[in-house]
PDB file of N, CA and C in Angstrom:
ATOM      1  N   MET A   1      12.504 -35.898 -16.097  1.00  0.00           N
ATOM      2  CA  MET A   1      13.673 -35.264 -15.961  1.00  0.00           C
ATOM      3  C   MET A   1      13.515 -33.890 -16.798  1.00  0.00           C
ATOM      4  N   SER A   2      13.729 -32.784 -16.378  1.00  0.00           N
ATOM      5  CA  SER A   2      13.641 -31.529 -17.140  1.00  0.00           C
ATOM      6  C   SER A   2      14.808 -30.571 -16.885  1.00  0.00           C
ATOM      7  N   GLY A   3      15.238 -29.826 -17.842  1.00  0.00           N
ATOM      8  CA  GLY A   3      16.251 -29.052 -17.588  1.00  0.00           C
ATOM      9  C   GLY A   3      16.076 -27.530 -18.416  1.00  0.00           C
ATOM     10  N   LEU A   4      17.086 -26.812 -18.139  1.00  0.00           N
ATOM     11  CA  LEU A   4      17.067 -25.459 -18.703  1.00  0.00           C
ATOM     12  C   LEU A   4      18.503 -25.079 -19.102  1.00  0.00           C
ATOM     13  N   ILE A   5      18.634 -24.773 -20.303  1.00  0.00           N
ATOM     14  CA  ILE A   5      20.071 -24.170 -20.812  1.00  0.00           C
ATOM     15  C   ILE A   5      19.721 -22.865 -21.486  1.00  0.00           C
ATOM     16  N   TRP A   6      20.283 -21.790 -20.899  1.00  0.00           N
ATOM     17  CA  TRP A   6      19.871 -20.336 -21.277  1.00  0.00           C
ATOM     18  C   TRP A   6      21.086 -19.512 -21.353  1.00  0.00           C
ATOM     19  N   ASN A   7      21.168 -18.838 -22.365  1.00  0.00           N
ATOM     20  CA  ASN A   7      22.234 -17.715 -22.682  1.00  0.00           C
ATOM     21  C   ASN A   7      21.494 -16.415 -22.015  1.00  0.00           C
ATOM     22  N   CYS A   8      21.693 -16.320 -20.722  1.00  0.00           N
ATOM     23  CA  CYS A   8      20.988 -15.212 -19.950  1.00  0.00           C
ATOM     24  C   CYS A   8      21.539 -13.855 -20.161  1.00  0.00           C
ATOM     25  N   ARG A   9      22.626 -13.803 -20.724  1.00  0.00           N
ATOM     26  CA  ARG A   9      23.126 -12.341 -21.043  1.00  0.00           C
ATOM     27  C   ARG A   9      23.229 -11.452 -19.717  1.00  0.00           C
ATOM     28  N   GLY A  10      23.741 -11.919 -18.550  1.00  0.00           N
ATOM     29  CA  GLY A  10      23.761 -11.349 -17.336  1.00  0.00           C
ATOM     30  C   GLY A  10      22.809 -11.676 -16.203  1.00  0.00           C
ATOM     31  N   VAL A  11      23.216 -12.640 -15.356  1.00  0.00           N
ATOM     32  CA  VAL A  11      22.416 -13.021 -14.578  1.00  0.00           C
ATOM     33  C   VAL A  11      22.011 -12.082 -13.367  1.00  0.00           C
ATOM     34  N   GLY A  12      22.843 -10.999 -13.161  1.00  0.00           N
ATOM     35  CA  GLY A  12      22.816 -10.018 -12.182  1.00  0.00           C
ATOM     36  C   GLY A  12      21.655  -8.913 -12.723  1.00  0.00           C
ATOM     37  N   LYS A  13      20.974  -9.062 -13.731  1.00  0.00           N
ATOM     38  CA  LYS A  13      20.061  -7.967 -13.981  1.00  0.00           C
ATOM     39  C   LYS A  13      18.895  -7.901 -13.213  1.00  0.00           C
ATOM     40  N   LYS A  14      18.274  -6.829 -12.986  1.00  0.00           N
ATOM     41  CA  LYS A  14      17.152  -6.682 -12.226  1.00  0.00           C
ATOM     42  C   LYS A  14      16.009  -7.649 -12.673  1.00  0.00           C
ATOM     43  N   GLY A  15      15.406  -8.272 -11.768  1.00  0.00           N
ATOM     44  CA  GLY A  15      14.351  -9.271 -11.832  1.00  0.00           C
ATOM     45  C   GLY A  15      14.807 -10.628 -12.354  1.00  0.00           C
ATOM     46  N   MET A  16      16.234 -10.825 -12.789  1.00  0.00           N
ATOM     47  CA  MET A  16      16.467 -12.084 -13.356  1.00  0.00           C
ATOM     48  C   MET A  16      16.369 -13.238 -12.165  1.00  0.00           C
ATOM     49  N   ALA A  17      16.827 -12.976 -10.894  1.00  0.00           N
ATOM     50  CA  ALA A  17      16.847 -14.052  -9.960  1.00  0.00           C
ATOM     51  C   ALA A  17      15.416 -14.639  -9.714  1.00  0.00           C
ATOM     52  N   THR A  18      14.518 -13.572  -9.818  1.00  0.00           N
ATOM     53  CA  THR A  18      12.992 -13.897  -9.493  1.00  0.00           C
ATOM     54  C   THR A  18      12.681 -14.819 -10.638  1.00  0.00           C
ATOM     55  N   CYS A  19      12.833 -14.274 -11.976  1.00  0.00           N
ATOM     56  CA  CYS A  19      12.451 -15.023 -13.083  1.00  0.00           C
ATOM     57  C   CYS A  19      13.066 -16.319 -13.169  1.00  0.00           C
ATOM     58  N   LEU A  20      14.438 -16.593 -12.784  1.00  0.00           N
ATOM     59  CA  LEU A  20      14.976 -17.929 -12.809  1.00  0.00           C
ATOM     60  C   LEU A  20      14.255 -18.873 -11.665  1.00  0.00           C
ATOM     61  N   SER A  21      14.060 -18.281 -10.443  1.00  0.00           N
ATOM     62  CA  SER A  21      13.383 -19.025  -9.365  1.00  0.00           C
ATOM     63  C   SER A  21      11.960 -19.458  -9.759  1.00  0.00           C
ATOM     64  N   ASP A  22      11.348 -18.596 -10.417  1.00  0.00           N
ATOM     65  CA  ASP A  22       9.850 -18.980 -10.777  1.00  0.00           C
ATOM     66  C   ASP A  22       9.853 -20.069 -11.953  1.00  0.00           C
ATOM     67  N   ILE A  23      10.887 -19.858 -12.743  1.00  0.00           N
ATOM     68  CA  ILE A  23      11.027 -20.901 -13.832  1.00  0.00           C
ATOM     69  C   ILE A  23      11.240 -22.238 -13.201  1.00  0.00           C
ATOM     70  N   ILE A  24      12.473 -22.418 -12.307  1.00  0.00           N
ATOM     71  CA  ILE A  24      12.767 -23.562 -11.598  1.00  0.00           C
ATOM     72  C   ILE A  24      11.476 -24.264 -10.961  1.00  0.00           C
ATOM     73  N   SER A  25      10.666 -23.546 -10.120  1.00  0.00           N
ATOM     74  CA  SER A  25       9.738 -24.092  -9.305  1.00  0.00           C
ATOM     75  C   SER A  25       8.481 -24.383 -10.292  1.00  0.00           C
ATOM     76  N   ASP A  26       8.111 -23.466 -11.252  1.00  0.00           N
ATOM     77  CA  ASP A  26       6.954 -23.775 -12.054  1.00  0.00           C
ATOM     78  C   ASP A  26       7.139 -25.025 -12.895  1.00  0.00           C
ATOM     79  N   HIS A  27       8.366 -25.185 -13.477  1.00  0.00           N
ATOM     80  CA  HIS A  27       8.601 -26.334 -14.347  1.00  0.00           C
ATOM     81  C   HIS A  27       9.271 -27.575 -13.703  1.00  0.00           C
ATOM     82  N   SER A  28       9.493 -27.554 -12.462  1.00  0.00           N
ATOM     83  CA  SER A  28      10.184 -28.473 -11.731  1.00  0.00           C
ATOM     84  C   SER A  28      11.718 -29.007 -12.441  1.00  0.00           C
ATOM     85  N   ILE A  29      12.336 -27.948 -12.530  1.00  0.00           N
ATOM     86  CA  ILE A  29      13.663 -28.144 -13.294  1.00  0.00           C
ATOM     87  C   ILE A  29      14.539 -28.906 -12.351  1.00  0.00           C
ATOM     88  N   ASP A  30      15.170 -29.925 -13.118  1.00  0.00           N
ATOM     89  CA  ASP A  30      16.203 -30.768 -12.407  1.00  0.00           C
ATOM     90  C   ASP A  30      17.616 -30.384 -12.599  1.00  0.00           C
ATOM     91  N   PHE A  31      17.973 -29.838 -13.707  1.00  0.00           N
ATOM     92  CA  PHE A  31      19.184 -29.234 -13.833  1.00  0.00           C
ATOM     93  C   PHE A  31      19.121 -27.852 -14.602  1.00  0.00           C
ATOM     94  N   LEU A  32      20.098 -26.976 -14.502  1.00  0.00           N
ATOM     95  CA  LEU A  32      20.091 -25.632 -15.067  1.00  0.00           C
ATOM     96  C   LEU A  32      21.391 -25.153 -15.441  1.00  0.00           C
ATOM     97  N   GLY A  33      21.533 -24.676 -16.628  1.00  0.00           N
ATOM     98  CA  GLY A  33      22.834 -24.177 -17.271  1.00  0.00           C
ATOM     99  C   GLY A  33      22.484 -22.803 -17.758  1.00  0.00           C
ATOM    100  N   LEU A  34      23.372 -21.941 -17.282  1.00  0.00           N
ATOM    101  CA  LEU A  34      23.227 -20.463 -17.706  1.00  0.00           C
ATOM    102  C   LEU A  34      24.665 -20.093 -18.249  1.00  0.00           C
ATOM    103  N   HIS A  35      24.677 -19.554 -19.348  1.00  0.00           N
ATOM    104  CA  HIS A  35      25.876 -19.125 -19.968  1.00  0.00           C
ATOM    105  C   HIS A  35      25.791 -17.707 -20.178  1.00  0.00           C
ATOM    106  N   GLU A  36      26.947 -16.824 -20.378  1.00  0.00           N
ATOM    107  CA  GLU A  36      26.935 -15.480 -20.464  1.00  0.00           C
ATOM    108  C   GLU A  36      26.550 -14.878 -19.156  1.00  0.00           C
ATOM    109  N   THR A  37      26.820 -15.335 -18.003  1.00  0.00           N
ATOM    110  CA  THR A  37      26.425 -14.919 -16.824  1.00  0.00           C
ATOM    111  C   THR A  37      27.035 -13.448 -16.405  1.00  0.00           C
ATOM    112  N   LEU A  38      28.306 -13.187 -16.837  1.00  0.00           N
ATOM    113  CA  LEU A  38      28.814 -11.972 -16.763  1.00  0.00           C
ATOM    114  C   LEU A  38      29.196 -11.758 -15.409  1.00  0.00           C
ATOM    115  N   LYS A  39      29.586 -12.805 -14.626  1.00  0.00           N
ATOM    116  CA  LYS A  39      29.859 -12.797 -13.223  1.00  0.00           C
ATOM    117  C   LYS A  39      31.157 -13.481 -12.738  1.00  0.00           C
ATOM    118  N   LYS A  40      31.945 -13.008 -12.082  1.00  0.00           N
ATOM    119  CA  LYS A  40      33.150 -13.644 -11.635  1.00  0.00           C
ATOM    120  C   LYS A  40      32.876 -14.625 -10.520  1.00  0.00           C
ATOM    121  N   ASP A  41      31.868 -14.324  -9.659  1.00  0.00           N
ATOM    122  CA  ASP A  41      31.622 -15.014  -8.484  1.00  0.00           C
ATOM    123  C   ASP A  41      30.094 -15.000  -8.158  1.00  0.00           C
ATOM    124  N   PHE A  42      29.522 -16.042  -7.450  1.00  0.00           N
ATOM    125  CA  PHE A  42      28.287 -15.925  -7.054  1.00  0.00           C
ATOM    126  C   PHE A  42      28.136 -16.082  -5.650  1.00  0.00           C
ATOM    127  N   SER A  43      27.575 -14.914  -5.059  1.00  0.00           N
ATOM    128  CA  SER A  43      27.393 -14.838  -3.648  1.00  0.00           C
ATOM    129  C   SER A  43      26.390 -15.767  -2.990  1.00  0.00           C
ATOM    130  N   PRO A  44      26.407 -16.240  -1.858  1.00  0.00           N
ATOM    131  CA  PRO A  44      25.410 -17.112  -1.263  1.00  0.00           C
ATOM    132  C   PRO A  44      24.121 -16.451  -1.238  1.00  0.00           C
ATOM    133  N   LYS A  45      24.188 -15.145  -1.104  1.00  0.00           N
ATOM    134  CA  LYS A  45      22.744 -14.468  -1.223  1.00  0.00           C
ATOM    135  C   LYS A  45      22.181 -14.552  -2.600  1.00  0.00           C
ATOM    136  N   LEU A  46      22.973 -14.427  -3.565  1.00  0.00           N
ATOM    137  CA  LEU A  46      22.222 -14.563  -4.942  1.00  0.00           C
ATOM    138  C   LEU A  46      21.695 -16.117  -5.242  1.00  0.00           C
ATOM    139  N   LEU A  47      22.578 -17.051  -4.717  1.00  0.00           N
ATOM    140  CA  LEU A  47      22.166 -18.427  -4.862  1.00  0.00           C
ATOM    141  C   LEU A  47      20.878 -18.738  -4.110  1.00  0.00           C
ATOM    142  N   ARG A  48      20.822 -18.109  -2.962  1.00  0.00           N
ATOM    143  CA  ARG A  48      19.717 -18.309  -2.067  1.00  0.00           C
ATOM    144  C   ARG A  48      18.337 -17.728  -2.860  1.00  0.00           C
ATOM    145  N   ARG A  49      18.591 -16.638  -3.724  1.00  0.00           N
ATOM    146  CA  ARG A  49      17.403 -16.030  -4.214  1.00  0.00           C
ATOM    147  C   ARG A  49      16.977 -16.885  -5.365  1.00  0.00           C
ATOM    148  N   LEU A  50      17.893 -17.570  -6.025  1.00  0.00           N
ATOM    149  CA  LEU A  50      17.591 -18.395  -7.191  1.00  0.00           C
ATOM    150  C   LEU A  50      17.064 -19.736  -6.591  1.00  0.00           C
ATOM    151  N   ASP A  51      17.560 -20.174  -5.512  1.00  0.00           N
ATOM    152  CA  ASP A  51      17.139 -21.599  -4.956  1.00  0.00           C
ATOM    153  C   ASP A  51      16.946 -21.510  -3.456  1.00  0.00           C
ATOM    154  N   PRO A  52      15.814 -20.933  -2.977  1.00  0.00           N
ATOM    155  CA  PRO A  52      15.516 -20.405  -1.640  1.00  0.00           C
ATOM    156  C   PRO A  52      15.396 -21.659  -0.725  1.00  0.00           C
ATOM    157  N   PHE A  53      15.204 -22.916  -1.162  1.00  0.00           N
ATOM    158  CA  PHE A  53      15.255 -24.068  -0.352  1.00  0.00           C
ATOM    159  C   PHE A  53      16.460 -24.962  -0.279  1.00  0.00           C
ATOM    160  N   SER A  54      17.594 -24.345  -1.044  1.00  0.00           N
ATOM    161  CA  SER A  54      18.935 -25.149  -1.093  1.00  0.00           C
ATOM    162  C   SER A  54      18.657 -26.497  -1.694  1.00  0.00           C
ATOM    163  N   SER A  55      17.889 -26.579  -2.703  1.00  0.00           N
ATOM    164  CA  SER A  55      17.570 -27.865  -3.370  1.00  0.00           C
ATOM    165  C   SER A  55      18.527 -28.290  -4.512  1.00  0.00           C
ATOM    166  N   PHE A  56      19.524 -27.386  -4.836  1.00  0.00           N
ATOM    167  CA  PHE A  56      20.538 -27.505  -5.822  1.00  0.00           C
ATOM    168  C   PHE A  56      21.815 -27.465  -5.376  1.00  0.00           C
ATOM    169  N   HIS A  57      22.639 -28.078  -6.083  1.00  0.00           N
ATOM    170  CA  HIS A  57      24.237 -28.002  -5.900  1.00  0.00           C
ATOM    171  C   HIS A  57      24.511 -27.157  -6.978  1.00  0.00           C
ATOM    172  N   TRP A  58      25.446 -26.011  -6.686  1.00  0.00           N
ATOM    173  CA  TRP A  58      25.915 -24.917  -7.725  1.00  0.00           C
ATOM    174  C   TRP A  58      27.194 -25.124  -7.985  1.00  0.00           C
ATOM    175  N   GLU A  59      27.591 -25.078  -9.236  1.00  0.00           N
ATOM    176  CA  GLU A  59      29.047 -24.877  -9.753  1.00  0.00           C
ATOM    177  C   GLU A  59      29.159 -23.752 -10.856  1.00  0.00           C
ATOM    178  N   TRP A  60      30.249 -23.098 -10.941  1.00  0.00           N
ATOM    179  CA  TRP A  60      30.383 -22.014 -12.048  1.00  0.00           C
ATOM    180  C   TRP A  60      31.580 -21.889 -12.427  1.00  0.00           C
ATOM    181  N   ILE A  61      31.815 -21.249 -13.554  1.00  0.00           N
ATOM    182  CA  ILE A  61      33.221 -20.941 -14.262  1.00  0.00           C
ATOM    183  C   ILE A  61      32.945 -19.333 -14.306  1.00  0.00           C
ATOM    184  N   PRO A  62      34.049 -18.707 -13.878  1.00  0.00           N
ATOM    185  CA  PRO A  62      33.705 -17.163 -13.726  1.00  0.00           C
ATOM    186  C   PRO A  62      34.055 -16.589 -15.045  1.00  0.00           C
ATOM    187  N   ALA A  63      33.348 -15.451 -15.323  1.00  0.00           N
ATOM    188  CA  ALA A  63      33.502 -14.702 -16.460  1.00  0.00           C
ATOM    189  C   ALA A  63      35.046 -14.104 -16.603  1.00  0.00           C
ATOM    190  N   ILE A  64      35.419 -13.821 -17.683  1.00  0.00           N
ATOM    191  CA  ILE A  64      36.675 -13.136 -17.931  1.00  0.00           C
ATOM    192  C   ILE A  64      36.407 -11.754 -18.451  1.00  0.00           C
ATOM    193  N   GLY A  65      36.793 -10.787 -17.796  1.00  0.00           N
ATOM    194  CA  GLY A  65      36.332  -9.394 -18.294  1.00  0.00           C
ATOM    195  C   GLY A  65      34.857  -9.220 -18.351  1.00  0.00           C
ATOM    196  N   LYS A  66      34.348  -8.702 -19.488  1.00  0.00           N
ATOM    197  CA  LYS A  66      33.071  -8.566 -19.593  1.00  0.00           C
ATOM    198  C   LYS A  66      32.315  -9.500 -20.594  1.00  0.00           C
ATOM    199  N   SER A  67      32.657 -10.704 -20.461  1.00  0.00           N
ATOM    200  CA  SER A  67      32.165 -11.774 -21.278  1.00  0.00           C
ATOM    201  C   SER A  67      32.308 -13.160 -20.705  1.00  0.00           C
ATOM    202  N   GLY A  68      31.554 -13.947 -20.954  1.00  0.00           N
ATOM    203  CA  GLY A  68      31.542 -15.456 -20.480  1.00  0.00           C
ATOM    204  C   GLY A  68      30.772 -15.573 -19.033  1.00  0.00           C
ATOM    205  N   GLY A  69      31.189 -16.634 -18.479  1.00  0.00           N
ATOM    206  CA  GLY A  69      30.677 -16.963 -17.197  1.00  0.00           C
ATOM    207  C   GLY A  69      29.530 -18.253 -17.371  1.00  0.00           C
ATOM    208  N   ILE A  70      29.692 -19.229 -16.572  1.00  0.00           N
ATOM    209  CA  ILE A  70      28.601 -20.433 -16.581  1.00  0.00           C
ATOM    210  C   ILE A  70      28.228 -20.689 -15.344  1.00  0.00           C
ATOM    211  N   LEU A  71      27.039 -20.770 -14.998  1.00  0.00           N
ATOM    212  CA  LEU A  71      26.540 -21.248 -13.702  1.00  0.00           C
ATOM    213  C   LEU A  71      25.709 -22.591 -14.113  1.00  0.00           C
ATOM    214  N   CYS A  72      25.967 -23.612 -13.400  1.00  0.00           N
ATOM    215  CA  CYS A  72      25.236 -24.761 -13.513  1.00  0.00           C
ATOM    216  C   CYS A  72      24.758 -25.331 -12.055  1.00  0.00           C
ATOM    217  N   GLY A  73      23.657 -25.713 -12.026  1.00  0.00           N
ATOM    218  CA  GLY A  73      22.884 -26.339 -10.813  1.00  0.00           C
ATOM    219  C   GLY A  73      22.193 -27.590 -11.207  1.00  0.00           C
ATOM    220  N   ILE A  74      22.291 -28.513 -10.216  1.00  0.00           N
ATOM    221  CA  ILE A  74      21.722 -29.702 -10.298  1.00  0.00           C
ATOM    222  C   ILE A  74      20.743 -30.135  -9.110  1.00  0.00           C
ATOM    223  N   ARG A  75      19.667 -30.670  -9.132  1.00  0.00           N
ATOM    224  CA  ARG A  75      18.790 -30.841  -8.094  1.00  0.00           C
ATOM    225  C   ARG A  75      19.253 -31.958  -7.289  1.00  0.00           C
ATOM    226  N   ASN A  76      19.720 -31.787  -6.023  1.00  0.00           N
ATOM    227  CA  ASN A  76      20.040 -32.870  -5.245  1.00  0.00           C
ATOM    228  C   ASN A  76      19.283 -34.096  -5.152  1.00  0.00           C
ATOM    229  N   SER A  77      18.071 -33.994  -5.082  1.00  0.00           N
ATOM    230  CA  SER A  77      17.224 -35.233  -4.728  1.00  0.00           C
ATOM    231  C   SER A  77      17.131 -36.010  -6.085  1.00  0.00           C
ATOM    232  N   ASN A  78      17.512 -35.433  -7.367  1.00  0.00           N
ATOM    233  CA  ASN A  78      17.269 -36.396  -8.504  1.00  0.00           C
ATOM    234  C   ASN A  78      18.547 -36.785  -9.183  1.00  0.00           C
ATOM    235  N   LEU A  79      19.456 -35.933  -8.846  1.00  0.00           N
ATOM    236  CA  LEU A  79      20.899 -36.149  -9.800  1.00  0.00           C
ATOM    237  C   LEU A  79      21.988 -36.182  -8.805  1.00  0.00           C
ATOM    238  N   GLU A  80      22.992 -36.827  -9.207  1.00  0.00           N
ATOM    239  CA  GLU A  80      24.348 -36.781  -8.290  1.00  0.00           C
ATOM    240  C   GLU A  80      25.559 -36.369  -9.059  1.00  0.00           C
ATOM    241  N   LEU A  81      26.381 -35.490  -8.461  1.00  0.00           N
ATOM    242  CA  LEU A  81      27.303 -35.040  -9.061  1.00  0.00           C
ATOM    243  C   LEU A  81      28.629 -35.842  -8.957  1.00  0.00           C
ATOM    244  N   LEU A  82      29.226 -36.190  -9.968  1.00  0.00           N
ATOM    245  CA  LEU A  82      30.488 -36.949  -9.989  1.00  0.00           C
ATOM    246  C   LEU A  82      31.620 -36.188 -10.389  1.00  0.00           C
ATOM    247  N   LYS A  83      32.655 -36.241  -9.366  1.00  0.00           N
ATOM    248  CA  LYS A  83      33.969 -35.300  -9.714  1.00  0.00           C
ATOM    249  C   LYS A  83      35.130 -36.431 -10.005  1.00  0.00           C
TER     250      LYS A  83
END
């Protein structure tokens, strides 16, 4: 099992979605946690760019103002989300 926790300082930056998608596929990431995303909401379009095959379940905490925000993803085939 492998994961990535990253203070990305803005997930909406140019090239960030491609970079994250490449890291996820190159390293077979099972879970992903990004903080300081600076986003209040994540569109389905952005999540598809990160995860084109819908392999992950995504949850987030919105940013407040111009700081914060957390995005978490877990690979559906390897992990189970308990609420």
